[in-house]
């Protein structure tokens, strides 16, 4: 998948992955890849700064936990993060509806 296609959507993807349960950074990356059927392979250099930024603005909280015998920072969605995720989902539905209608119109016009 083209990395440019993810621009502007990373926050929503991260918040969505953390909606179910708290996860550490590497587990978040694995969840993105699994939930996308392998289409998303997001580098740690993209994920970790985004997680720290989302924590700074209050959408995530984090704490140290021992996972598989290793100490890792786990991230959890806050109430503000849940509200933001709902807003992101609403914006995404609107975006896909608008873009879809334009693309379908082009397909009909040329067909």
CSV table of N, CA, C and O in Angstrom, one decimal, residues 14-60:
chain,number,residue,atom,x,y,z
A,14,UNK,N,-4.6,4.1,14.7
A,14,UNK,CA,-4.1,3.7,16.0
A,14,UNK,C,-5.1,3.7,17.1
A,14,UNK,O,-5.2,2.8,17.9
A,15,UNK,N,-6.0,4.7,17.1
A,15,UNK,CA,-7.1,4.7,18.1
A,15,UNK,C,-8.0,3.5,17.9
A,15,UNK,O,-8.4,2.9,18.9
A,16,UNK,N,-8.3,3.1,16.7
A,16,UNK,CA,-9.2,2.0,16.5
A,16,UNK,C,-8.6,0.7,17.0
A,16,UNK,O,-9.2,-0.1,17.6
A,17,UNK,N,-7.3,0.5,16.8
A,17,UNK,CA,-6.6,-0.7,17.2
A,17,UNK,C,-6.6,-0.8,18.8
A,17,UNK,O,-6.8,-1.8,19.3
A,18,UNK,N,-6.5,0.4,19.4
A,18,UNK,CA,-6.5,0.4,20.9
A,18,UNK,C,-7.9,0.4,21.5
A,18,UNK,O,-8.0,0.4,22.7
A,19,UNK,N,-8.9,0.5,20.7
A,19,UNK,CA,-10.3,0.5,21.2
A,19,UNK,C,-10.6,-0.8,22.0
A,19,UNK,O,-11.3,-0.7,23.0
A,20,UNK,N,-10.1,-1.9,21.6
A,20,UNK,CA,-10.5,-3.2,22.2
A,20,UNK,C,-9.8,-3.4,23.5
A,20,UNK,O,-10.3,-3.9,24.5
A,21,UNK,N,-8.4,-3.1,23.5
A,21,UNK,CA,-7.6,-3.4,24.7
A,21,UNK,C,-6.3,-2.6,24.7
A,21,UNK,O,-5.9,-2.2,23.6
A,22,UNK,N,-5.7,-2.4,25.8
A,22,UNK,CA,-4.4,-1.8,25.8
A,22,UNK,C,-3.4,-2.7,25.2
A,22,UNK,O,-3.4,-3.9,25.3
A,23,UNK,N,-2.5,-2.0,24.4
A,23,UNK,CA,-1.4,-2.8,23.7
A,23,UNK,C,-0.1,-2.0,23.8
A,23,UNK,O,-0.1,-0.8,23.9
A,24,UNK,N,1.0,-2.8,23.7
A,24,UNK,CA,2.3,-2.1,23.6
A,24,UNK,C,2.6,-1.8,22.1
A,24,UNK,O,1.9,-2.3,21.2
A,25,UNK,N,3.6,-1.0,21.8
A,25,UNK,CA,3.9,-0.5,20.5
A,25,UNK,C,4.0,-1.6,19.4
A,25,UNK,O,3.4,-1.5,18.4
A,26,UNK,N,4.8,-2.7,19.7
A,26,UNK,CA,5.0,-3.7,18.7
A,26,UNK,C,3.7,-4.4,18.4
A,26,UNK,O,3.3,-4.8,17.3
A,27,UNK,N,2.9,-4.7,19.5
A,27,UNK,CA,1.6,-5.3,19.3
A,27,UNK,C,0.6,-4.5,18.5
A,27,UNK,O,-0.2,-5.0,17.8
A,28,UNK,N,0.7,-3.2,18.6
A,28,UNK,CA,-0.1,-2.2,17.8
A,28,UNK,C,0.3,-2.4,16.3
A,28,UNK,O,-0.6,-2.5,15.5
A,29,UNK,N,1.5,-2.5,16.0
A,29,UNK,CA,2.0,-2.6,14.7
A,29,UNK,C,1.5,-4.0,14.1
A,29,UNK,O,1.0,-4.0,13.0
A,30,UNK,N,1.6,-5.0,14.9
A,30,UNK,CA,1.1,-6.3,14.5
A,30,UNK,C,-0.4,-6.3,14.3
A,30,UNK,O,-0.9,-6.9,13.3
A,31,UNK,N,-1.1,-5.6,15.1
A,31,UNK,CA,-2.6,-5.6,15.0
A,31,UNK,C,-3.0,-4.8,13.7
A,31,UNK,O,-3.9,-5.2,13.0
A,32,UNK,N,-2.3,-3.7,13.4
A,32,UNK,CA,-2.5,-3.0,12.1
A,32,UNK,C,-2.3,-3.9,10.9
A,32,UNK,O,-3.1,-4.0,10.0
A,33,UNK,N,-1.2,-4.7,11.0
A,33,UNK,CA,-1.0,-5.6,9.9
A,33,UNK,C,-2.0,-6.7,9.8
A,33,UNK,O,-2.5,-7.0,8.7
A,34,UNK,N,-2.4,-7.3,10.9
A,34,UNK,CA,-3.4,-8.4,10.9
A,34,UNK,C,-4.7,-7.9,10.5
A,34,UNK,O,-5.4,-8.5,9.6
A,35,UNK,N,-5.2,-6.7,11.0
A,35,UNK,CA,-6.5,-6.2,10.7
A,35,UNK,C,-6.6,-5.8,9.3
A,35,UNK,O,-7.7,-5.7,8.7
A,36,UNK,N,-5.5,-5.4,8.6
A,36,UNK,CA,-5.5,-5.0,7.2
A,36,UNK,C,-5.2,-6.1,6.3
A,36,UNK,O,-5.1,-5.9,5.1
A,37,UNK,N,-5.2,-7.4,6.8
A,37,UNK,CA,-4.9,-8.5,5.9
A,37,UNK,C,-3.5,-8.5,5.3
A,37,UNK,O,-3.3,-9.0,4.3
A,38,UNK,N,-2.6,-7.8,6.1
A,38,UNK,CA,-1.2,-7.7,5.6
A,38,UNK,C,-0.9,-6.6,4.7
A,38,UNK,O,0.3,-6.4,4.4
A,39,UNK,N,-1.9,-5.7,4.4
A,39,UNK,CA,-1.7,-4.6,3.5
A,39,UNK,C,-0.9,-3.5,4.2
A,39,UNK,O,-0.2,-2.7,3.5
A,40,UNK,N,-1.0,-3.3,5.5
A,40,UNK,CA,-0.4,-2.3,6.2
A,40,UNK,C,0.9,-2.8,6.9
A,40,UNK,O,0.8,-3.6,7.8
A,41,UNK,N,2.0,-2.3,6.6
A,41,UNK,CA,3.2,-2.6,7.3
A,41,UNK,C,3.8,-1.2,7.7
A,41,UNK,O,4.5,-0.6,6.9
A,42,UNK,N,3.5,-0.8,8.9
A,42,UNK,CA,3.8,0.6,9.3
A,42,UNK,C,5.1,0.5,10.1
A,42,UNK,O,5.2,-0.3,11.1
A,43,UNK,N,6.1,1.3,9.8
A,43,UNK,CA,7.4,1.3,10.5
A,43,UNK,C,7.3,1.8,11.9
A,43,UNK,O,6.4,2.7,12.2
A,44,UNK,N,8.1,1.4,12.8
A,44,UNK,CA,8.1,1.8,14.2
A,44,UNK,C,8.4,3.3,14.2
A,44,UNK,O,7.9,4.0,15.1
A,45,UNK,N,9.2,3.8,13.3
A,45,UNK,CA,9.5,5.3,13.2
A,45,UNK,C,8.3,6.1,12.9
A,45,UNK,O,8.3,7.4,13.1
A,46,UNK,N,7.2,5.5,12.5
A,46,UNK,CA,5.9,6.2,12.3
A,46,UNK,C,5.0,6.1,13.5
A,46,UNK,O,4.4,7.0,13.9
A,47,UNK,N,5.0,4.9,14.0
A,47,UNK,CA,4.0,4.5,15.1
A,47,UNK,C,4.4,5.2,16.4
A,47,UNK,O,3.5,5.8,17.0
A,48,UNK,N,5.6,5.0,16.8
A,48,UNK,CA,5.9,5.5,18.2
A,48,UNK,C,5.8,7.1,18.3
A,48,UNK,O,5.2,7.5,19.3
A,49,UNK,N,6.3,7.9,17.4
A,49,UNK,CA,6.0,9.3,17.5
A,49,UNK,C,4.5,9.6,17.5
A,49,UNK,O,4.1,10.5,18.3
A,50,UNK,N,3.7,8.9,16.7
A,50,UNK,CA,2.3,9.2,16.7
A,50,UNK,C,1.7,8.8,18.1
A,50,UNK,O,0.8,9.5,18.6
A,51,UNK,N,2.1,7.7,18.7
A,51,UNK,CA,1.6,7.3,20.0
A,51,UNK,C,1.9,8.4,21.0
A,51,UNK,O,1.1,8.7,21.8
A,52,UNK,N,3.1,8.8,21.0
A,52,UNK,CA,3.5,9.9,22.0
A,52,UNK,C,2.7,11.2,21.8
A,52,UNK,O,2.3,11.8,22.7
A,53,UNK,N,2.5,11.5,20.5
A,53,UNK,CA,1.7,12.7,20.2
A,53,UNK,C,0.3,12.5,20.7
A,53,UNK,O,-0.3,13.4,21.3
A,54,UNK,N,-0.3,11.4,20.4
A,54,UNK,CA,-1.7,11.1,20.9
A,54,UNK,C,-1.8,11.1,22.4
A,54,UNK,O,-2.8,11.5,22.9
A,55,UNK,N,-0.8,10.7,23.0
A,55,UNK,CA,-0.8,10.7,24.5
A,55,UNK,C,-0.7,12.2,25.0
A,55,UNK,O,-1.4,12.5,25.9
A,56,UNK,N,0.2,12.9,24.4
A,56,UNK,CA,0.3,14.4,24.8
A,56,UNK,C,-1.0,15.1,24.7
A,56,UNK,O,-1.3,16.0,25.5
A,57,UNK,N,-1.8,14.8,23.6
A,57,UNK,CA,-3.0,15.6,23.5
A,57,UNK,C,-4.2,15.0,24.2
A,57,UNK,O,-5.3,15.5,24.2
A,58,UNK,N,-3.9,13.9,24.9
A,58,UNK,CA,-4.9,13.3,25.8
A,58,UNK,C,-5.8,12.2,25.3
A,58,UNK,O,-6.8,11.8,25.9
A,59,UNK,N,-5.5,11.7,24.1
A,59,UNK,CA,-6.3,10.6,23.5
A,59,UNK,C,-5.9,9.2,24.0
A,59,UNK,O,-6.6,8.3,23.9
A,60,UNK,N,-4.7,9.2,24.5
A,60,UNK,CA,-4.1,7.9,25.0
A,60,UNK,C,-3.5,8.2,26.4
A,60,UNK,O,-3.1,9.3,26.6
